């Protein structure tokens, strides 16, 4: 039967390939082709390769990949199939090398070559960013620039490369736009912060799918316009679309920042119903949302139920306990994280040092900072050093904090307002006028003072009875005509947290 199938047409082999359930079945079929037909009809391998590429079994493609590399016969179809196979296996560099082999072997490339090839170039932008431009030049030379699938891939490439002017030029030139092109443009504008342009395109779209909604919500999320994220979600629900995991992650991020616990609970219920909780990114977003809403029992429950915990999940739960005042639990979770084989990163140590600061766990915090680079391979950054200054200052170790700034941060000149504020605030709390006066004079000479540091300095001098210096600072405050950012509280109205500032007389709602 196989002999007859090959003699008639290669497509007649399809029923035989579809019966392959294991790698051994595929090898048996390949063996029959080798035994009877491949020497005379080398192109008979094509349906076998196509089946391997389209199969969900990765071992099929891995096997046929080796077969392809040892073939004496070459054709445009085989190379196009391999490029597509490499892309479906998340192997963009071999896909580009395959294309280069085609050119070297003087094979004809066609419109089927370029869509997966351009997607491969999009995936390797950081390492080989110029390949995509060369491919674009090649297809222009061949006159393939009007193929809608190629244009869609190019728009995605330029959007990911943050070259939205080129992407927009391609988008405007083609009349037959599909939802993929529209969505790529929206996502591209969102990534460069052009939310207004993204929204204009979104509103113009003739049809939208869930990925379009997700891209628009992600754009607003990056711009920290979390209220609009929730508004879009409600509109999407009204249109009868079922949200995917990406949409729910954006919603949970918005709920976390707005303190919209009621909406977050609804999203969690939806995720449970559709078994989305197994998605580690969504589960991490749930941990973060519950943590920021102060529901650490719920956050812990979601975290412990996760089968796969990456560093993002560990950071979310460690940060959650840190921001809710349980520094001991944060450190215990850190120990569990290390024992599980997960590597901590910069975010992990910011959370831990902040937790130690607020709990005045000075020795633990200093020990963690000392082990960051030497034990865990995480190079301390500015924010970690700022946490150490705050840790020492809040514990009343002002001279140690000042010394740390000089030795580890390049002196007070290299620090920022948060570091100065932490140190000056501690000087006021502990009545250390000497250190406070020294820091204030340095900041004044550098002309980097702000309203907060001025108020702290004024209070330090006034409370110490140094009226002359206090008066000078007061005059400086009046001369600067700056106002301190008022404190605010959060009130949940219709499932959305509304901010109410201390300077307000009445909340708008």
Tab-separated table of C-alpha atoms in Angstrom:
chain	number	residue	atom	x	y	z
A	1	UNK	CA	0.000	0.000	0.000
A	2	UNK	CA	2.840	2.403	0.816
A	3	UNK	CA	4.472	1.573	-2.555
A	4	UNK	CA	1.246	2.414	-4.361
A	5	UNK	CA	0.784	5.639	-2.357
A	6	UNK	CA	4.252	6.931	-3.225
A	7	UNK	CA	3.950	5.943	-6.865
A	8	UNK	CA	0.671	7.833	-7.226
A	9	UNK	CA	1.234	11.031	-5.232
A	10	UNK	CA	3.016	12.094	-2.074
A	11	UNK	CA	-0.218	13.361	-0.519
A	12	UNK	CA	-1.493	9.767	-0.597
A	13	UNK	CA	0.973	9.090	2.239
A	14	UNK	CA	-1.089	11.287	4.588
A	15	UNK	CA	-3.337	8.458	5.880
A	16	UNK	CA	-0.218	6.495	6.848
A	17	UNK	CA	1.400	9.420	8.687
A	18	UNK	CA	-1.805	10.141	10.575
A	19	UNK	CA	-1.698	6.624	12.010
A	20	UNK	CA	1.658	7.326	13.634
A	21	UNK	CA	1.046	7.494	17.378
A	22	UNK	CA	4.590	6.980	18.635
A	23	UNK	CA	8.094	7.777	17.460
A	24	UNK	CA	8.609	4.094	16.606
A	25	UNK	CA	5.624	4.223	14.248
A	26	UNK	CA	7.180	7.212	12.493
A	27	UNK	CA	10.549	5.467	12.258
A	28	UNK	CA	8.911	2.370	10.738
A	29	UNK	CA	7.260	4.484	8.050
A	30	UNK	CA	10.537	6.270	7.386
A	31	UNK	CA	12.285	2.904	7.164
A	32	UNK	CA	9.844	1.756	4.471
A	33	UNK	CA	10.513	4.921	2.470
A	34	UNK	CA	14.265	4.436	2.803
A	35	UNK	CA	14.027	0.811	1.763
A	36	UNK	CA	11.952	1.254	-1.382
A	37	UNK	CA	11.595	4.837	-2.574
A	38	UNK	CA	13.806	7.612	-1.253
A	39	UNK	CA	16.790	6.893	-3.543
A	40	UNK	CA	14.573	7.258	-6.624
A	41	UNK	CA	11.986	9.677	-5.176
A	42	UNK	CA	13.739	11.806	-2.501
A	43	UNK	CA	10.838	14.271	-2.338
A	44	UNK	CA	8.724	11.495	-0.763
A	45	UNK	CA	10.089	12.639	2.613
A	46	UNK	CA	8.030	15.862	2.307
A	47	UNK	CA	4.708	14.530	3.683
A	48	UNK	CA	6.584	12.887	6.549
A	49	UNK	CA	8.277	16.178	7.433
A	50	UNK	CA	5.005	18.127	7.167
A	51	UNK	CA	3.330	15.656	9.510
A	52	UNK	CA	6.164	16.000	12.052
A	53	UNK	CA	5.960	19.808	11.966
A	54	UNK	CA	2.180	19.856	12.450
A	55	UNK	CA	2.231	17.169	15.135
A	56	UNK	CA	1.936	18.077	18.802
A	57	UNK	CA	4.619	15.477	19.594
A	58	UNK	CA	7.997	17.285	19.786
A	59	UNK	CA	9.940	14.028	19.387
A	60	UNK	CA	8.576	13.689	15.822
A	61	UNK	CA	10.098	16.988	14.719
A	62	UNK	CA	13.357	16.333	16.573
A	63	UNK	CA	13.730	13.062	14.671
A	64	UNK	CA	12.843	14.506	11.248
A	65	UNK	CA	15.149	17.471	11.943
A	66	UNK	CA	18.092	15.044	11.992
A	67	UNK	CA	16.760	13.354	8.845
A	68	UNK	CA	16.526	16.732	7.078
A	69	UNK	CA	20.094	17.674	8.007
A	70	UNK	CA	21.356	14.494	6.337
A	71	UNK	CA	19.259	14.715	3.167
A	72	UNK	CA	21.049	14.967	-0.145
A	73	UNK	CA	17.877	16.322	-1.746
A	74	UNK	CA	16.849	19.950	-1.281
A	75	UNK	CA	13.709	21.869	-2.218
A	76	UNK	CA	11.980	25.134	-1.357
A	77	UNK	CA	9.054	23.216	0.149
A	78	UNK	CA	11.293	21.223	2.498
A	79	UNK	CA	13.138	24.339	3.678
A	80	UNK	CA	9.906	26.285	4.177
A	81	UNK	CA	8.524	23.377	6.203
A	82	UNK	CA	11.668	23.296	8.350
A	83	UNK	CA	11.564	27.056	9.000
A	84	UNK	CA	7.957	26.699	10.109
A	85	UNK	CA	8.859	23.708	12.264
A	86	UNK	CA	11.707	25.527	13.980
A	87	UNK	CA	9.377	28.423	14.779
A	88	UNK	CA	6.688	26.156	16.217
A	89	UNK	CA	9.403	24.585	18.390
A	90	UNK	CA	10.563	28.031	19.607
A	91	UNK	CA	13.902	27.723	17.814
A	92	UNK	CA	14.230	31.057	15.966
A	93	UNK	CA	17.999	30.974	15.341
A	94	UNK	CA	17.925	27.608	13.451
A	95	UNK	CA	15.005	29.038	11.428
A	96	UNK	CA	17.143	32.011	10.319
A	97	UNK	CA	20.099	29.704	9.583
A	98	UNK	CA	17.761	27.573	7.458
A	99	UNK	CA	16.864	30.653	5.410
A	100	UNK	CA	20.563	31.447	4.939
A	101	UNK	CA	21.142	27.886	3.729
A	102	UNK	CA	18.374	28.377	1.154
A	103	UNK	CA	20.122	31.461	-0.196
A	104	UNK	CA	23.499	29.725	-0.196
A	105	UNK	CA	22.057	26.773	-2.101
A	106	UNK	CA	20.374	29.164	-4.571
A	107	UNK	CA	16.908	27.815	-3.815
A	108	UNK	CA	13.894	29.955	-4.682
A	109	UNK	CA	12.254	31.631	-1.676
A	110	UNK	CA	8.554	32.458	-1.904
A	111	UNK	CA	5.674	34.004	0.029
A	112	UNK	CA	5.493	30.923	2.284
A	113	UNK	CA	9.105	31.423	3.376
A	114	UNK	CA	8.734	34.848	4.928
A	115	UNK	CA	5.905	34.905	7.545
A	116	UNK	CA	7.554	32.334	9.888
A	117	UNK	CA	11.002	33.747	9.074
A	118	UNK	CA	9.976	37.284	10.070
A	119	UNK	CA	8.471	35.902	13.283
A	120	UNK	CA	11.845	34.255	13.965
A	121	UNK	CA	13.544	37.639	13.481
A	122	UNK	CA	11.066	39.168	15.937
A	123	UNK	CA	12.100	36.627	18.562
A	124	UNK	CA	15.838	37.343	18.248
A	125	UNK	CA	15.712	41.137	18.149
A	126	UNK	CA	18.043	41.533	21.116
A	127	UNK	CA	20.792	39.302	19.723
A	128	UNK	CA	20.445	39.763	15.945
A	129	UNK	CA	18.282	42.820	15.464
A	130	UNK	CA	19.450	43.580	11.914
A	131	UNK	CA	18.254	40.282	10.393
A	132	UNK	CA	14.666	41.471	10.181
A	133	UNK	CA	15.648	44.546	8.160
A	134	UNK	CA	17.669	42.375	5.733
A	135	UNK	CA	14.729	40.024	5.296
A	136	UNK	CA	12.409	42.982	4.637
A	137	UNK	CA	14.818	44.287	1.978
A	138	UNK	CA	14.924	40.845	0.345
A	139	UNK	CA	11.161	40.459	0.086
A	140	UNK	CA	10.873	44.002	-1.309
A	141	UNK	CA	13.336	43.003	-4.023
A	142	UNK	CA	11.163	39.985	-4.811
A	143	UNK	CA	8.000	42.115	-4.928
A	144	UNK	CA	6.257	40.271	-2.075
A	145	UNK	CA	5.526	43.334	0.055
A	146	UNK	CA	1.776	43.214	-0.645
A	147	UNK	CA	1.172	39.722	0.713
A	148	UNK	CA	-1.118	40.270	3.715
A	149	UNK	CA	0.466	37.479	5.805
A	150	UNK	CA	3.933	38.907	5.200
A	151	UNK	CA	2.724	42.429	6.035
A	152	UNK	CA	1.129	41.170	9.253
A	153	UNK	CA	4.440	39.569	10.293
A	154	UNK	CA	6.360	42.759	9.406
A	155	UNK	CA	3.994	44.940	11.434
A	156	UNK	CA	4.539	42.648	14.424
A	157	UNK	CA	8.327	42.782	13.865
A	158	UNK	CA	8.486	46.580	13.766
A	159	UNK	CA	6.065	46.886	16.684
A	160	UNK	CA	8.289	44.670	18.815
A	161	UNK	CA	11.327	46.636	17.580
A	162	UNK	CA	9.627	49.854	18.811
A	163	UNK	CA	9.681	51.320	15.291
A	164	UNK	CA	6.051	52.321	15.128
A	165	UNK	CA	6.513	54.814	12.267
A	166	UNK	CA	7.550	51.974	9.943
A	167	UNK	CA	4.828	49.732	11.304
A	168	UNK	CA	2.219	52.470	10.728
A	169	UNK	CA	3.452	53.006	7.162
A	170	UNK	CA	2.943	49.311	6.388
A	171	UNK	CA	-0.403	49.314	8.171
A	172	UNK	CA	-1.709	52.338	6.238
A	173	UNK	CA	-0.593	50.939	2.867
A	174	UNK	CA	-2.614	47.731	3.109
A	175	UNK	CA	-6.378	47.864	2.702
A	176	UNK	CA	-7.254	44.285	3.583
A	177	UNK	CA	-6.339	44.469	7.309
A	178	UNK	CA	-7.120	41.601	9.620
A	179	UNK	CA	-7.521	41.581	13.384
A	180	UNK	CA	-3.893	40.444	13.846
A	181	UNK	CA	-2.563	43.599	12.152
A	182	UNK	CA	-4.806	45.888	14.195
A	183	UNK	CA	-3.803	44.141	17.417
A	184	UNK	CA	-0.078	44.305	16.621
A	185	UNK	CA	-0.363	48.068	16.089
A	186	UNK	CA	-2.284	48.546	19.353
A	187	UNK	CA	0.258	46.459	21.263
A	188	UNK	CA	3.170	48.350	19.684
A	189	UNK	CA	1.759	51.773	20.577
A	190	UNK	CA	1.014	50.523	24.077
A	191	UNK	CA	4.612	49.422	24.586
A	192	UNK	CA	6.000	52.857	23.702
A	193	UNK	CA	3.473	54.652	25.912
A	194	UNK	CA	1.339	56.046	23.064
A	195	UNK	CA	-1.909	54.964	24.713
A	196	UNK	CA	-3.971	57.616	22.911
A	197	UNK	CA	-2.941	56.321	19.465
A	198	UNK	CA	-3.552	52.751	20.599
A	199	UNK	CA	-7.065	53.661	21.775
A	200	UNK	CA	-7.905	55.440	18.504
A	201	UNK	CA	-7.012	52.306	16.564
A	202	UNK	CA	-8.871	50.123	19.045
A	203	UNK	CA	-12.045	52.192	18.637
A	204	UNK	CA	-11.686	52.052	14.817
A	205	UNK	CA	-11.329	48.263	14.663
A	206	UNK	CA	-14.124	46.680	12.602
A	207	UNK	CA	-13.958	43.562	14.784
A	208	UNK	CA	-12.125	42.674	17.973
A	209	UNK	CA	-11.079	39.410	19.545
A	210	UNK	CA	-10.004	38.725	23.112
A	211	UNK	CA	-6.337	39.347	22.199
A	212	UNK	CA	-7.237	42.855	20.959
A	213	UNK	CA	-8.936	43.627	24.279
A	214	UNK	CA	-5.963	42.173	26.138
A	215	UNK	CA	-3.496	44.370	24.203
A	216	UNK	CA	-5.519	47.510	24.936
A	217	UNK	CA	-5.824	46.674	28.631
A	218	UNK	CA	-2.080	45.980	28.812
A	219	UNK	CA	-1.429	49.417	27.268
A	220	UNK	CA	-3.499	51.149	29.964
A	221	UNK	CA	-1.868	48.988	32.636
A	222	UNK	CA	1.621	50.081	31.519
A	223	UNK	CA	0.434	53.689	31.717
A	224	UNK	CA	-0.911	53.035	35.254
A	225	UNK	CA	-4.439	53.961	34.173
A	226	UNK	CA	-5.954	51.090	36.113
A	227	UNK	CA	-9.486	52.488	36.254
A	228	UNK	CA	-9.647	52.366	32.462
A	229	UNK	CA	-8.443	48.744	32.549
A	230	UNK	CA	-11.488	47.825	34.663
A	231	UNK	CA	-13.805	49.891	32.449
A	232	UNK	CA	-12.557	48.050	29.354
A	233	UNK	CA	-13.048	44.724	31.082
A	234	UNK	CA	-16.684	45.575	31.801
A	235	UNK	CA	-17.201	46.591	28.171
A	236	UNK	CA	-15.653	43.321	27.021
A	237	UNK	CA	-18.019	41.384	29.275
A	238	UNK	CA	-20.957	43.308	27.783
A	239	UNK	CA	-19.778	42.232	24.316
A	240	UNK	CA	-20.045	38.617	25.465
A	241	UNK	CA	-16.349	37.748	25.111
A	242	UNK	CA	-14.773	35.228	27.472
A	243	UNK	CA	-11.536	36.640	28.937
A	244	UNK	CA	-8.305	34.675	28.609
A	245	UNK	CA	-5.483	34.401	31.140
A	246	UNK	CA	-3.732	37.558	29.865
A	247	UNK	CA	-6.874	39.657	30.339
A	248	UNK	CA	-7.345	38.343	33.873
A	249	UNK	CA	-3.712	39.125	34.754
A	250	UNK	CA	-4.250	42.748	33.625
A	251	UNK	CA	-7.467	42.953	35.669
A	252	UNK	CA	-5.801	41.532	38.780
A	253	UNK	CA	-2.914	43.994	38.403
A	254	UNK	CA	-5.448	46.829	38.235
A	255	UNK	CA	-7.327	45.476	41.268
A	256	UNK	CA	-4.052	45.267	43.216
A	257	UNK	CA	-3.164	48.904	42.510
A	258	UNK	CA	-6.690	50.212	43.098
A	259	UNK	CA	-7.446	48.073	46.135
A	260	UNK	CA	-10.540	46.784	44.336
A	261	UNK	CA	-10.876	43.602	46.381
A	262	UNK	CA	-14.497	42.850	45.373
A	263	UNK	CA	-13.567	42.853	41.682
A	264	UNK	CA	-10.479	40.758	42.441
A	265	UNK	CA	-12.616	38.144	44.201
A	266	UNK	CA	-14.867	37.910	41.133
A	267	UNK	CA	-11.843	37.401	38.882
A	268	UNK	CA	-10.525	34.681	41.198
A	269	UNK	CA	-13.887	32.940	41.080
A	270	UNK	CA	-13.836	33.110	37.266
A	271	UNK	CA	-10.272	31.729	37.179
A	272	UNK	CA	-11.299	28.800	39.398
A	273	UNK	CA	-14.310	28.027	37.207
A	274	UNK	CA	-12.204	27.789	34.033
A	275	UNK	CA	-9.185	26.177	35.756
A	276	UNK	CA	-6.958	29.181	34.969
A	277	UNK	CA	-5.393	28.982	38.433
A	278	UNK	CA	-2.866	26.494	37.063
A	279	UNK	CA	-1.350	29.339	35.019
A	280	UNK	CA	1.649	30.411	37.174
A	281	UNK	CA	1.553	34.031	35.937
A	282	UNK	CA	-2.134	34.383	36.818
A	283	UNK	CA	-1.625	32.670	40.185
A	284	UNK	CA	1.228	35.086	40.957
A	285	UNK	CA	-1.049	38.006	40.038
A	286	UNK	CA	-3.636	36.635	42.486
A	287	UNK	CA	-1.010	36.461	45.257
A	288	UNK	CA	-0.006	40.059	44.525
A	289	UNK	CA	-3.629	41.280	44.445
A	290	UNK	CA	-4.545	39.660	47.758
A	291	UNK	CA	-1.306	40.919	49.341
A	292	UNK	CA	-1.904	44.518	48.303
A	293	UNK	CA	-5.482	44.280	49.541
A	294	UNK	CA	-4.227	43.028	52.932
A	295	UNK	CA	-5.644	39.501	52.596
A	296	UNK	CA	-2.522	37.483	53.405
A	297	UNK	CA	-4.440	34.302	54.285
A	298	UNK	CA	-5.913	34.231	50.783
A	299	UNK	CA	-2.536	35.121	49.247
A	300	UNK	CA	-0.871	32.249	51.136
A	301	UNK	CA	-3.624	29.845	50.130
A	302	UNK	CA	-3.150	30.606	46.426
A	303	UNK	CA	0.634	30.467	46.760
A	304	UNK	CA	0.718	27.113	48.565
A	305	UNK	CA	-1.652	25.597	45.976
A	306	UNK	CA	0.725	26.474	43.123
A	307	UNK	CA	2.412	23.376	41.704
A	308	UNK	CA	5.172	25.402	40.034
A	309	UNK	CA	6.614	28.340	41.953
A	310	UNK	CA	9.123	30.503	40.082
A	311	UNK	CA	11.051	33.457	41.498
A	312	UNK	CA	8.153	35.783	40.589
A	313	UNK	CA	5.739	33.804	42.768
A	314	UNK	CA	8.192	33.701	45.682
A	315	UNK	CA	8.840	37.442	45.349
A	316	UNK	CA	5.094	38.148	45.374
A	317	UNK	CA	4.469	36.281	48.636
A	318	UNK	CA	7.660	37.555	50.318
A	319	UNK	CA	6.773	41.143	49.333
A	320	UNK	CA	3.201	40.568	50.488
A	321	UNK	CA	4.179	39.649	54.032
A	322	UNK	CA	6.776	42.437	54.039
A	323	UNK	CA	4.274	45.149	53.078
A	324	UNK	CA	1.800	43.802	55.636
A	325	UNK	CA	4.312	44.069	58.479
A	326	UNK	CA	5.298	40.425	58.971
A	327	UNK	CA	9.065	40.576	58.454
A	328	UNK	CA	9.741	37.291	60.253
A	329	UNK	CA	7.438	35.423	57.840
A	330	UNK	CA	9.151	37.105	54.867
A	331	UNK	CA	12.552	35.878	56.018
A	332	UNK	CA	11.179	32.366	56.663
A	333	UNK	CA	9.732	32.285	53.138
A	334	UNK	CA	13.078	33.437	51.767
A	335	UNK	CA	14.758	30.462	53.465
A	336	UNK	CA	12.128	28.168	51.896
A	337	UNK	CA	12.760	29.777	48.521
A	338	UNK	CA	16.494	29.029	48.732
A	339	UNK	CA	15.828	25.461	49.923
A	340	UNK	CA	13.503	24.886	46.941
A	341	UNK	CA	16.311	25.729	44.511
A	342	UNK	CA	14.908	29.053	43.298
A	343	UNK	CA	17.406	31.863	42.845
A	344	UNK	CA	16.582	35.204	44.478
A	345	UNK	CA	16.902	38.412	42.442
A	346	UNK	CA	16.987	42.175	43.025
A	347	UNK	CA	13.245	42.328	43.788
A	348	UNK	CA	13.572	39.643	46.466
A	349	UNK	CA	16.143	41.627	48.415
A	350	UNK	CA	14.299	44.944	48.139
A	351	UNK	CA	11.292	43.255	49.783
A	352	UNK	CA	13.403	41.597	52.490
A	353	UNK	CA	15.394	44.724	53.356
A	354	UNK	CA	12.217	46.826	53.481
A	355	UNK	CA	10.622	44.260	55.798
A	356	UNK	CA	13.657	44.289	58.093
A	357	UNK	CA	13.601	48.107	58.099
A	358	UNK	CA	10.031	48.384	59.339
A	359	UNK	CA	10.538	45.615	61.912
A	360	UNK	CA	13.883	47.123	63.041
A	361	UNK	CA	15.605	43.784	62.382
A	362	UNK	CA	18.958	45.500	61.850
A	363	UNK	CA	21.277	42.513	62.187
A	364	UNK	CA	19.156	40.321	59.910
A	365	UNK	CA	18.926	43.090	57.289
A	366	UNK	CA	22.680	43.785	57.325
A	367	UNK	CA	23.394	40.064	57.095
A	368	UNK	CA	21.118	39.714	54.058
A	369	UNK	CA	22.746	42.720	52.392
A	370	UNK	CA	26.233	41.311	53.032
A	371	UNK	CA	25.295	37.949	51.488
A	372	UNK	CA	23.559	39.364	48.399
A	373	UNK	CA	26.588	39.317	46.115
A	374	UNK	CA	28.928	36.885	47.841
A	375	UNK	CA	26.421	34.075	48.443
A	376	UNK	CA	23.499	34.637	46.058
A	377	UNK	CA	25.230	36.400	43.161
A	378	UNK	CA	22.920	39.426	43.205
A	379	UNK	CA	24.847	42.664	42.823
A	380	UNK	CA	23.465	45.322	45.217
A	381	UNK	CA	21.877	48.272	43.425
A	382	UNK	CA	21.074	51.777	44.573
A	383	UNK	CA	17.665	50.808	45.965
A	384	UNK	CA	19.215	48.090	48.142
A	385	UNK	CA	21.741	50.536	49.561
A	386	UNK	CA	18.941	53.048	50.177
A	387	UNK	CA	17.089	50.355	52.146
A	388	UNK	CA	20.170	49.821	54.316
A	389	UNK	CA	20.394	53.565	55.039
A	390	UNK	CA	16.717	53.544	56.039
A	391	UNK	CA	17.283	50.406	58.142
A	392	UNK	CA	20.143	52.003	60.091
A	393	UNK	CA	18.456	55.395	60.380
A	394	UNK	CA	15.163	54.062	61.756
A	395	UNK	CA	17.101	52.069	64.349
A	396	UNK	CA	18.836	55.249	65.511
A	397	UNK	CA	22.245	54.310	64.081
A	398	UNK	CA	22.602	57.700	62.392
A	399	UNK	CA	26.400	57.870	62.305
A	400	UNK	CA	26.475	54.356	60.825
A	401	UNK	CA	23.926	55.392	58.206
A	402	UNK	CA	25.946	58.502	57.300
A	403	UNK	CA	29.127	56.416	57.106
A	404	UNK	CA	27.357	53.842	54.893
A	405	UNK	CA	26.328	56.624	52.487
A	406	UNK	CA	29.907	57.905	52.286
A	407	UNK	CA	31.472	54.470	51.796
A	408	UNK	CA	28.851	52.658	49.697
A	409	UNK	CA	26.910	55.332	47.822
A	410	UNK	CA	29.591	57.814	46.824
A	411	UNK	CA	28.674	60.303	49.524
A	412	UNK	CA	25.560	62.367	50.068
A	413	UNK	CA	26.031	63.945	46.613
A	414	UNK	CA	25.161	60.630	44.916
A	415	UNK	CA	22.098	59.864	47.027
A	416	UNK	CA	18.529	60.928	46.211
A	417	UNK	CA	15.643	62.604	48.033
A	418	UNK	CA	14.404	59.334	49.575
A	419	UNK	CA	17.786	58.676	51.189
A	420	UNK	CA	18.093	62.246	52.476
A	421	UNK	CA	14.527	62.146	53.769
A	422	UNK	CA	15.104	58.858	55.591
A	423	UNK	CA	18.215	60.163	57.299
A	424	UNK	CA	16.806	63.590	58.159
A	425	UNK	CA	13.574	62.036	59.433
A	426	UNK	CA	15.568	59.782	61.745
A	427	UNK	CA	17.633	62.756	62.938
A	428	UNK	CA	14.415	64.455	63.984
A	429	UNK	CA	13.006	61.335	65.690
A	430	UNK	CA	16.199	60.749	67.682
A	431	UNK	CA	16.947	64.457	68.242
A	432	UNK	CA	20.374	64.222	66.609
A	433	UNK	CA	20.863	67.848	65.608
A	434	UNK	CA	24.560	67.445	64.809
A	435	UNK	CA	24.066	64.882	62.027
A	436	UNK	CA	20.891	66.597	60.806
A	437	UNK	CA	22.654	69.973	60.592
A	438	UNK	CA	25.578	68.449	58.698
A	439	UNK	CA	23.336	66.746	56.143
A	440	UNK	CA	21.144	69.835	55.691
A	441	UNK	CA	24.148	72.053	54.988
A	442	UNK	CA	25.479	69.577	52.410
A	443	UNK	CA	22.094	69.481	50.669
A	444	UNK	CA	21.795	73.273	50.741
A	445	UNK	CA	25.234	73.681	49.182
A	446	UNK	CA	24.324	71.165	46.468
A	447	UNK	CA	20.980	72.986	45.835
A	448	UNK	CA	19.090	69.690	45.763
A	449	UNK	CA	16.611	70.385	48.546
A	450	UNK	CA	12.878	69.818	48.173
A	451	UNK	CA	9.839	70.663	50.296
A	452	UNK	CA	10.067	67.473	52.351
A	453	UNK	CA	13.710	67.922	53.336
A	454	UNK	CA	13.057	71.602	54.123
A	455	UNK	CA	10.205	70.739	56.506
A	456	UNK	CA	12.330	68.098	58.236
A	457	UNK	CA	15.239	70.494	58.654
A	458	UNK	CA	12.913	73.227	59.981
A	459	UNK	CA	11.454	70.856	62.586
A	460	UNK	CA	14.901	69.630	63.642
A	461	UNK	CA	16.107	73.212	64.273
A	462	UNK	CA	12.844	74.383	65.872
A	463	UNK	CA	12.636	71.444	68.276
A	464	UNK	CA	16.301	71.947	69.229
A	465	UNK	CA	15.629	75.610	70.024
A	466	UNK	CA	17.845	76.883	67.212
A	467	UNK	CA	15.440	79.610	66.124
A	468	UNK	CA	17.830	81.445	63.791
A	469	UNK	CA	18.411	78.377	61.596
A	470	UNK	CA	14.705	77.461	61.779
A	471	UNK	CA	13.749	80.951	60.572
A	472	UNK	CA	16.180	80.707	57.644
A	473	UNK	CA	14.686	77.388	56.564
A	474	UNK	CA	11.156	78.795	56.965
A	475	UNK	CA	12.006	81.718	54.687
A	476	UNK	CA	13.428	79.280	52.157
A	477	UNK	CA	10.195	77.270	52.193
A	478	UNK	CA	8.152	80.430	51.553
A	479	UNK	CA	10.541	81.473	48.805
A	480	UNK	CA	10.256	78.059	47.095
A	481	UNK	CA	6.435	78.231	47.271
A	482	UNK	CA	6.164	74.460	47.215
A	483	UNK	CA	3.502	72.350	48.822
A	484	UNK	CA	3.812	68.970	50.423
A	485	UNK	CA	1.881	66.206	48.675
A	486	UNK	CA	-1.209	65.724	50.855
A	487	UNK	CA	-1.892	62.371	52.457
A	488	UNK	CA	-4.759	60.343	51.104
A	489	UNK	CA	-7.062	57.515	52.083
A	490	UNK	CA	-8.798	55.000	49.827
A	491	UNK	CA	-12.565	54.409	49.684
A	492	UNK	CA	-14.029	51.597	47.561
A	493	UNK	CA	-16.976	52.836	45.482
A	494	UNK	CA	-18.726	50.416	43.105
A	495	UNK	CA	-15.833	47.939	43.339
A	496	UNK	CA	-13.282	50.646	42.460
A	497	UNK	CA	-11.007	52.297	45.002
A	498	UNK	CA	-11.317	56.096	44.967
A	499	UNK	CA	-8.617	58.280	46.490
A	500	UNK	CA	-9.674	60.981	48.949
A	501	UNK	CA	-6.963	63.531	49.784
A	502	UNK	CA	-6.529	65.099	53.203
A	503	UNK	CA	-6.816	68.565	51.633
A	504	UNK	CA	-10.241	67.756	50.148
A	505	UNK	CA	-13.400	68.929	51.906
A	506	UNK	CA	-15.664	66.358	50.240
A	507	UNK	CA	-15.166	63.252	48.099
A	508	UNK	CA	-16.621	63.840	44.572
A	509	UNK	CA	-18.903	60.807	44.970
